[in-house]
mmCIF file of C-alpha atoms and ligand atoms in Angstrom:
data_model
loop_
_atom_site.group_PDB
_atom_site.id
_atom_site.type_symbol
_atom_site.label_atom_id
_atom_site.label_comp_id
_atom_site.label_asym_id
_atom_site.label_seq_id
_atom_site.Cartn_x
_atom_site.Cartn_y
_atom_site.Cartn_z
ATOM 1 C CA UNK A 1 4.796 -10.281 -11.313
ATOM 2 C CA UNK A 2 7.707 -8.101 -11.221
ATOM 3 C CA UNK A 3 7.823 -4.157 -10.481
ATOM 4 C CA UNK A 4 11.029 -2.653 -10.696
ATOM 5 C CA UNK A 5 11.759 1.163 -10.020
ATOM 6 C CA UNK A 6 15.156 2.019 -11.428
ATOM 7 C CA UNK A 7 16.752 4.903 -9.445
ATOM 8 C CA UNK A 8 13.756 7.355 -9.746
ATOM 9 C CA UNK A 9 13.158 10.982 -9.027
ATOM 10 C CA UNK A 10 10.625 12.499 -7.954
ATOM 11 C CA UNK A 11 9.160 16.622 -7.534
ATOM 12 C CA UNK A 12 6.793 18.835 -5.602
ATOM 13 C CA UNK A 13 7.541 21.971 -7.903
ATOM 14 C CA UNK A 14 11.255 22.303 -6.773
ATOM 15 C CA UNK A 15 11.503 20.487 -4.140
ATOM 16 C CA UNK A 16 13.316 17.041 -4.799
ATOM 17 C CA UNK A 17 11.573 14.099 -2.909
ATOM 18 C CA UNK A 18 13.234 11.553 -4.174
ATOM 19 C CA UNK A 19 16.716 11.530 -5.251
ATOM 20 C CA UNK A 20 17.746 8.161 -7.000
ATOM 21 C CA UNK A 21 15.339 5.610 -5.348
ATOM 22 C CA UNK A 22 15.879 1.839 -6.653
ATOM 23 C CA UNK A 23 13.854 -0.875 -5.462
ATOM 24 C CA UNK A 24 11.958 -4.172 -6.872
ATOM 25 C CA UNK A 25 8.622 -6.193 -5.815
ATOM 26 C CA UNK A 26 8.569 -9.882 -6.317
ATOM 27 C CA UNK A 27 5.301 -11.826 -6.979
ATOM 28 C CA UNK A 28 3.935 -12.461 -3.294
ATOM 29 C CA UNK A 29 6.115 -11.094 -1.212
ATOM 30 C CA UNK A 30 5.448 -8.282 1.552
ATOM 31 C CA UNK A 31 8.079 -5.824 1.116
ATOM 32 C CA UNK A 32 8.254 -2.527 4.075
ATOM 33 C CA UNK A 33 9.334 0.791 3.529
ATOM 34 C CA UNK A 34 10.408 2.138 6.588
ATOM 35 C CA UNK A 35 11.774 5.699 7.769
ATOM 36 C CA UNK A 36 11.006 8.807 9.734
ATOM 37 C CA UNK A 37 8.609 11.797 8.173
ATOM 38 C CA UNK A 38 9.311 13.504 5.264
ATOM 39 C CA UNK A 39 11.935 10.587 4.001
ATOM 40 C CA UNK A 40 9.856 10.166 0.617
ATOM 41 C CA UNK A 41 8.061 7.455 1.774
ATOM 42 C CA UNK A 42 4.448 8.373 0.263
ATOM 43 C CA UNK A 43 6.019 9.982 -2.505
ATOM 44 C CA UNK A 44 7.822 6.703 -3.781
ATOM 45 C CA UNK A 45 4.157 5.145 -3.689
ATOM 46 C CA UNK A 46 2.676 8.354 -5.472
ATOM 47 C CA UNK A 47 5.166 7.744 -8.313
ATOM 48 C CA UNK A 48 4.507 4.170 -8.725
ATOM 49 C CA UNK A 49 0.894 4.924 -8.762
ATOM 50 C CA UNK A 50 1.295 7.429 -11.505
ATOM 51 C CA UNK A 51 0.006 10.834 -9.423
ATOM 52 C CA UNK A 52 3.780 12.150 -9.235
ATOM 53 C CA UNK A 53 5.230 10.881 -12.172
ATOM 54 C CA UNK A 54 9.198 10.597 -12.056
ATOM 55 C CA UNK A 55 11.148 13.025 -13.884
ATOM 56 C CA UNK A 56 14.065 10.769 -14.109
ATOM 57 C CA UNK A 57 14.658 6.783 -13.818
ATOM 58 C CA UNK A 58 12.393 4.236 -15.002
ATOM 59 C CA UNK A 59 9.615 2.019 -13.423
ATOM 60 C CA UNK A 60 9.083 -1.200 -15.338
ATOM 61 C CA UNK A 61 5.816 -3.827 -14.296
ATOM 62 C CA UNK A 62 6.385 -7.019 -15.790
ATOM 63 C CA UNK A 63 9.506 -6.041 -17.428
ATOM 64 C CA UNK A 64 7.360 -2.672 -19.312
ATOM 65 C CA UNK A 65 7.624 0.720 -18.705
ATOM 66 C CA UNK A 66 4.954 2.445 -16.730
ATOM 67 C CA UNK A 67 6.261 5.465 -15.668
ATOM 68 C CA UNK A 68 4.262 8.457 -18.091
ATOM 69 C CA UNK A 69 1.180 6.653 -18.081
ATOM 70 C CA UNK A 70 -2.069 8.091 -16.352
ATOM 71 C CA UNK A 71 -2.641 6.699 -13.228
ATOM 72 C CA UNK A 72 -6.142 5.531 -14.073
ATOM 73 C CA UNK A 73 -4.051 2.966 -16.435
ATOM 74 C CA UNK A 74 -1.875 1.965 -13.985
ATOM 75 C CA UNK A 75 -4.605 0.918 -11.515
ATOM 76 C CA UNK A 76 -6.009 -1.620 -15.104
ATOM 77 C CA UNK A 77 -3.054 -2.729 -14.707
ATOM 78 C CA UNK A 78 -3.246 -4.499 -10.795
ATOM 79 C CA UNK A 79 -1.335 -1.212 -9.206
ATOM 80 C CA UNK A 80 -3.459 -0.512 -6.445
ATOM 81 C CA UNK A 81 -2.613 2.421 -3.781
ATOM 82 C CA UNK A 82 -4.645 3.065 -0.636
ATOM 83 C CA UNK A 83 -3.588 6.433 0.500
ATOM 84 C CA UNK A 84 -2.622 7.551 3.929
ATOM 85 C CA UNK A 85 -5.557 8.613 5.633
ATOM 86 C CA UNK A 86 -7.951 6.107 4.490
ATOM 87 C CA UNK A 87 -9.541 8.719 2.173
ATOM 88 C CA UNK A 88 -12.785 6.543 1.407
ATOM 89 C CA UNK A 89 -16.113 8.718 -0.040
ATOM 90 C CA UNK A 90 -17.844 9.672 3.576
ATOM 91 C CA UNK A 91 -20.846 10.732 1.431
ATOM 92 C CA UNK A 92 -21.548 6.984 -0.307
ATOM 93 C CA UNK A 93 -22.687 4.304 1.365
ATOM 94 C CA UNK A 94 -19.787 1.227 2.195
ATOM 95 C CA UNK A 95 -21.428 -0.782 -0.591
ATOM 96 C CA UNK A 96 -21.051 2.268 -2.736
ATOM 97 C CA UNK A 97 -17.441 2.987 -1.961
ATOM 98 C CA UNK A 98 -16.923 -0.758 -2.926
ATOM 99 C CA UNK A 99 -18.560 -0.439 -6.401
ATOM 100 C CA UNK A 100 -16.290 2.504 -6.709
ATOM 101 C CA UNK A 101 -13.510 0.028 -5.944
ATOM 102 C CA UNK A 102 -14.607 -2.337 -9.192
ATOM 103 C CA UNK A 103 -15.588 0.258 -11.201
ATOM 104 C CA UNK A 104 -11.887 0.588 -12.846
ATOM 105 C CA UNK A 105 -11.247 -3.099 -12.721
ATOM 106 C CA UNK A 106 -9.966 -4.664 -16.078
ATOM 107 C CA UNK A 107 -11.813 -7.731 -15.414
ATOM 108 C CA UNK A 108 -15.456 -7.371 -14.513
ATOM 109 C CA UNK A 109 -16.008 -10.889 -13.736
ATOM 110 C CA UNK A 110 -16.124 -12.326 -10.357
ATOM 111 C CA UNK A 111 -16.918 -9.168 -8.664
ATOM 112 C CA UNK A 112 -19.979 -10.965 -6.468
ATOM 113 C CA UNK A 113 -17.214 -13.600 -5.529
ATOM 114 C CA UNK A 114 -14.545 -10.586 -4.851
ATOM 115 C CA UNK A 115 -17.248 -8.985 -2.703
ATOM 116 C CA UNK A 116 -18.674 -12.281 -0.877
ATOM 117 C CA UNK A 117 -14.784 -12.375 0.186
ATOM 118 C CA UNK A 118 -14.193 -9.297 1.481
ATOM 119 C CA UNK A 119 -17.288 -9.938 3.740
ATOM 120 C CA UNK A 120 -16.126 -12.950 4.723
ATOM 121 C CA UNK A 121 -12.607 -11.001 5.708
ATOM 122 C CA UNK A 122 -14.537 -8.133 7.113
ATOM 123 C CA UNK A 123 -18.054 -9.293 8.410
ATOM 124 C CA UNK A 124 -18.592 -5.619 9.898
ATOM 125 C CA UNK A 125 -18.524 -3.958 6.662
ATOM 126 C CA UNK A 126 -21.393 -6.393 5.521
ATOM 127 C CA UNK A 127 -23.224 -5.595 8.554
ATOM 128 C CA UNK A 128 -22.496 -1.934 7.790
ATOM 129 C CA UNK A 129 -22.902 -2.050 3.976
ATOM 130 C CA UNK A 130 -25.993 0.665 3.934
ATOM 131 C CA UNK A 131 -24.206 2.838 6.046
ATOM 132 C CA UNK A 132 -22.753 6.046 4.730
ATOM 133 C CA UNK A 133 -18.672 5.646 4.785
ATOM 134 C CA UNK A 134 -18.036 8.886 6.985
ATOM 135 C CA UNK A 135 -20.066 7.157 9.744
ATOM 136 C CA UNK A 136 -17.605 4.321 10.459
ATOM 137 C CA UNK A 137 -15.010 4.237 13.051
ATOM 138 C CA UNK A 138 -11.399 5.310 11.903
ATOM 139 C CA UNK A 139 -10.770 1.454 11.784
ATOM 140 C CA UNK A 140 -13.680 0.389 9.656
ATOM 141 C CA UNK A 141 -12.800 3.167 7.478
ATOM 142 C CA UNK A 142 -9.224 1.776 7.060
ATOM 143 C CA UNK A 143 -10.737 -1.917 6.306
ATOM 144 C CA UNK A 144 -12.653 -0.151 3.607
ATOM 145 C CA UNK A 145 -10.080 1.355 2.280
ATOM 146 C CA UNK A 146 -8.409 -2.034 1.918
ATOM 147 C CA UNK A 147 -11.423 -3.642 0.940
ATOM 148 C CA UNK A 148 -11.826 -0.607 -1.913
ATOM 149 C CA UNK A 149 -8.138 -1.344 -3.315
ATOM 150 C CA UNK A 150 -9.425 -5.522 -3.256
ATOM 151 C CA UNK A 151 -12.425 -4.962 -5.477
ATOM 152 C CA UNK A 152 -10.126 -2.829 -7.839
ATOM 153 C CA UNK A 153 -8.168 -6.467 -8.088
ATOM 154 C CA UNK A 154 -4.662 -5.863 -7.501
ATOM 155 C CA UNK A 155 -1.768 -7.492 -8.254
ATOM 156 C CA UNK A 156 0.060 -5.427 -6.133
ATOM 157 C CA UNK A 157 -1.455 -3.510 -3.049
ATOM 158 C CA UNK A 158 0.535 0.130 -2.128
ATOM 159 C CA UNK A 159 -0.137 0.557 1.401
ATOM 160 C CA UNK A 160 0.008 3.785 2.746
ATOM 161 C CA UNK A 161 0.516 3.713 7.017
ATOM 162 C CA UNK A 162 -2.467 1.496 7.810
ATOM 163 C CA UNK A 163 -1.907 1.849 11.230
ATOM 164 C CA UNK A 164 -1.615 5.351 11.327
ATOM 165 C CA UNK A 165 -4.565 7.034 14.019
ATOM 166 C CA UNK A 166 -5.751 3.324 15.195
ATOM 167 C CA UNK A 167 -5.374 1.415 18.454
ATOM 168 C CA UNK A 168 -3.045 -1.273 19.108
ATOM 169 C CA UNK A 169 -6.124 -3.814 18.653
ATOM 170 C CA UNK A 170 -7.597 -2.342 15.521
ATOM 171 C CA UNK A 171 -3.868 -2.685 13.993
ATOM 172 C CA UNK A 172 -2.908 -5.885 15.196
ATOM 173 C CA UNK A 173 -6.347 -7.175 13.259
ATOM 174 C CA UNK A 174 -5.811 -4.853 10.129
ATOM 175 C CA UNK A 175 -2.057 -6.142 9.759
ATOM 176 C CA UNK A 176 -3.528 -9.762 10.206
ATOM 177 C CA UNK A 177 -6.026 -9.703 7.387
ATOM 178 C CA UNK A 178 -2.817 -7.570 5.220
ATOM 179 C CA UNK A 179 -0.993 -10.902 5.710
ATOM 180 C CA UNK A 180 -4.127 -12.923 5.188
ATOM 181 C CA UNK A 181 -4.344 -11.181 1.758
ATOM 182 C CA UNK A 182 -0.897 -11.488 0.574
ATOM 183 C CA UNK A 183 -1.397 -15.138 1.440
ATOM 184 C CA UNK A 184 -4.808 -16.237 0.070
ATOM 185 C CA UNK A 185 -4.288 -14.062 -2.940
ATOM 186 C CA UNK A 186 -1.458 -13.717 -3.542
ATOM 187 C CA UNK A 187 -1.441 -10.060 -3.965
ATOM 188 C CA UNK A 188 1.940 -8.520 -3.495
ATOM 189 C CA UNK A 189 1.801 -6.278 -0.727
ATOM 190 C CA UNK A 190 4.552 -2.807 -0.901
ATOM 191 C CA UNK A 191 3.707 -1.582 3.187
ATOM 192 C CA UNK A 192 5.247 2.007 3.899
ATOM 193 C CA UNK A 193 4.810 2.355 7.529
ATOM 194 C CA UNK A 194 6.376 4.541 10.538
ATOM 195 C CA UNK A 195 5.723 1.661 12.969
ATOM 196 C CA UNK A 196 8.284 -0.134 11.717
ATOM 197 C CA UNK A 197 8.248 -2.852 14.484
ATOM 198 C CA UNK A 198 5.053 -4.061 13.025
ATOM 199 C CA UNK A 199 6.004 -3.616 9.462
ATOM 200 C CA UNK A 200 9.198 -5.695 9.756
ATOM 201 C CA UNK A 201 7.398 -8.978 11.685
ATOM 202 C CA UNK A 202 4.677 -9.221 8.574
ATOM 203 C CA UNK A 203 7.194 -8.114 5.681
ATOM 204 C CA UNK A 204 9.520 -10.662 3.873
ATOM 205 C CA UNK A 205 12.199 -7.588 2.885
ATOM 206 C CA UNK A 206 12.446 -4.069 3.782
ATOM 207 C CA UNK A 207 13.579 -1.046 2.973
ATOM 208 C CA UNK A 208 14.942 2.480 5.046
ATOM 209 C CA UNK A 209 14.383 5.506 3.462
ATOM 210 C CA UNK A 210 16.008 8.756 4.867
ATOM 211 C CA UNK A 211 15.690 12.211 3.352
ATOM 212 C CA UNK A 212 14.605 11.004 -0.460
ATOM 213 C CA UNK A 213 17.165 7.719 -0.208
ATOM 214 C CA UNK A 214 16.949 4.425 0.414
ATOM 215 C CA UNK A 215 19.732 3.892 2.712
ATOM 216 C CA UNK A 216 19.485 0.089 3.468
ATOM 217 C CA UNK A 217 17.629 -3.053 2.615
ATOM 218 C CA UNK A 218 17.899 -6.600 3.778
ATOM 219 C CA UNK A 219 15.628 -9.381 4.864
ATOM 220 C CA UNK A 220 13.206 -7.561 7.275
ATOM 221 C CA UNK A 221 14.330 -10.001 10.063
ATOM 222 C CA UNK A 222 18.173 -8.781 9.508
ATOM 223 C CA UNK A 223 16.536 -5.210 9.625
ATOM 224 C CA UNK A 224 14.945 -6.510 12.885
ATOM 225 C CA UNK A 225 18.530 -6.964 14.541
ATOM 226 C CA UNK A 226 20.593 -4.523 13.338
ATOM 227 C CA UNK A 227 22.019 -1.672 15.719
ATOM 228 C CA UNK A 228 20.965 0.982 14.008
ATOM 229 C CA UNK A 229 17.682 0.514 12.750
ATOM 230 C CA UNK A 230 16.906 -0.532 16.176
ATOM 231 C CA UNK A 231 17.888 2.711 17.589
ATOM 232 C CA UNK A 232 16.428 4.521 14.791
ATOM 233 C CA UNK A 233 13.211 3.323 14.128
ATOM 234 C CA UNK A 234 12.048 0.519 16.990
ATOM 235 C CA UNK A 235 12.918 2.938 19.772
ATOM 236 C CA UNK A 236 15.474 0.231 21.111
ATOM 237 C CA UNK A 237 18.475 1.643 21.995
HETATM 238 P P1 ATP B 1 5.348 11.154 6.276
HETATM 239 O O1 ATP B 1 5.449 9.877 6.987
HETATM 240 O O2 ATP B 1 5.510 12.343 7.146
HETATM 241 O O3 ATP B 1 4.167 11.251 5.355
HETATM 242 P P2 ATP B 1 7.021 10.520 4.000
HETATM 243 O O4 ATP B 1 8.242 9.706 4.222
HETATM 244 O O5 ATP B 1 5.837 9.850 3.432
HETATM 245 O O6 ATP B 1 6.657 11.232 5.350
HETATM 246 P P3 ATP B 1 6.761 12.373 1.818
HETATM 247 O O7 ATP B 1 5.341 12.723 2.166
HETATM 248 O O8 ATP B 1 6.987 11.507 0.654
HETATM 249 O O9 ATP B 1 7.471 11.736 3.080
HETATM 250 O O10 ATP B 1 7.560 13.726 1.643
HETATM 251 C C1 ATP B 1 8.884 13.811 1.125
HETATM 252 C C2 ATP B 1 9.302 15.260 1.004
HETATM 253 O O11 ATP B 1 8.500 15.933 0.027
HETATM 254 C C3 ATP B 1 9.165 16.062 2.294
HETATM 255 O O12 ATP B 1 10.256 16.932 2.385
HETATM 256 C C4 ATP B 1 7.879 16.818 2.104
HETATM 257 O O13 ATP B 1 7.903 18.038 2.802
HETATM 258 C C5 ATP B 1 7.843 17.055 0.595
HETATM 259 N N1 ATP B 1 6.466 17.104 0.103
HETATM 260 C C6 ATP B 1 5.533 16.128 0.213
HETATM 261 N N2 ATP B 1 4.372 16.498 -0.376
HETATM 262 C C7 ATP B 1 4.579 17.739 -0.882
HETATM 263 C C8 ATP B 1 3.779 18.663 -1.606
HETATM 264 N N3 ATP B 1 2.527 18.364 -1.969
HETATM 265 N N4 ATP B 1 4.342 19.849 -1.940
HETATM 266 C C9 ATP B 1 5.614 20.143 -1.613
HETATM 267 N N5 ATP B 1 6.423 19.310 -0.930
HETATM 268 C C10 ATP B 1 5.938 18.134 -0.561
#
């Protein structure tokens, strides 16, 4: 697996989110995207995913070109995005926002073993499976979510701020079952996140993103040390 984005750019109308964004995903690694708010963080995952396509660069998956294709194509291919804000169906039950999950799979085998998993990772959703999705705690709702993108089986997972809205403990578990995935599965994990402490300890690499460029990237413990990210994004002075 290889998903390389070729100095992309990206628009809201006029407005120029992204200007010349390069970056590449190796199979199983956890890369972080780091940076403050409105850097282009969730855009560069809405472009991968298709939903704002790039008018300029080039995003190749396994060495083809997926940038112009629907998003609903790109998700058959193992692109899987789980959007800021855990936007799961509060109307359906949990086991219904799960079938959702499956429903655009390529591969419709294995989906009682996919789902036996993700019980086994998240015993509360199985406990809550009849429950309707808007009922669940902010948490739960983030681990379905998650659990949504699994049954959809990625290749790679776009993770929109997990942690946004949750406590400490609730993060600390939902960053432990991220890592849990990437290792059982696998499953190359692309983490945007504005708690960057916690992004950098799981990730292998990172980026920083500031106002629509990426303006470093290293080994995410290098990022860890250095001066200035410290004082710009861990709150260390
Ligand atoms: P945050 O952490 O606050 O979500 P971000 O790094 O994810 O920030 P983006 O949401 O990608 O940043 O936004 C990048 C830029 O694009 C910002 O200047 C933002 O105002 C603008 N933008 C984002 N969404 C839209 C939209 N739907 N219409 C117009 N401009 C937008």
């Amino acid at each position: 697996m290889k998903l390389e984005i070729k100095d992309i750019h990206s628009y809201y109308g006029n407005i120029q989110a992204l200007k010349g964004i390069s970056l590449d995903l190796y199979s199983g690694e956890i890369v972080t995207l780091i940076g403050g708010n409105g850097a282009g963080k969730t855009t560069t995952l809405m472009s991968i995913s298709g939903l704002v396509p790039p008018k300029k660069g080039e995003i190749l998956f396994n060495n083809s070109p997926i940038n112009g294709i629907s998003p609903d194509r790109i998700v058959q291919k193992g692109i899987i995005q789980v959007p800021e804000g855990r936007r799961i169906f509060p109307d359906f039950t949990v086991q219904e926002n799960l079938d959702m999950g499956s429903y655009l799979r390529e591969s419709k085998s294995n989906i009682q073993r996919d789902l036996d998993y993700i019980f086994e990772l998240f015993p509360i959703l199985k406990e809550r499976k009849s429950q309707l999705g808007g009922t669940l705690s902010g948490g739960e709702q983030q681990m379905l979510a998650i659990s949504r993108a699994l049954m959809a089986k990625p290749k790679v997972l776009l993770l929109d701020e997990p942690s946004l809205g949750l406590a400490p403990l609730i993060i600390r578990q939902i960053f432990e079952i991220i890592e849990k995935i990437n290792k059982e599965n696998k499953v190359t994990i692309f983490l945007v996140e504005q708690n960057a402490n916690l992004a950098l300890h799981i990730a292998d690499r990172g980026y920083v993103m500031e106002n629509g460029y990426i303006t470093m990237e290293d080994k995410a413990s290098n990022l860890l040390n250095d001066e200035a990210v410290k004082k710009a994004y861990l709150g260390i002075a």
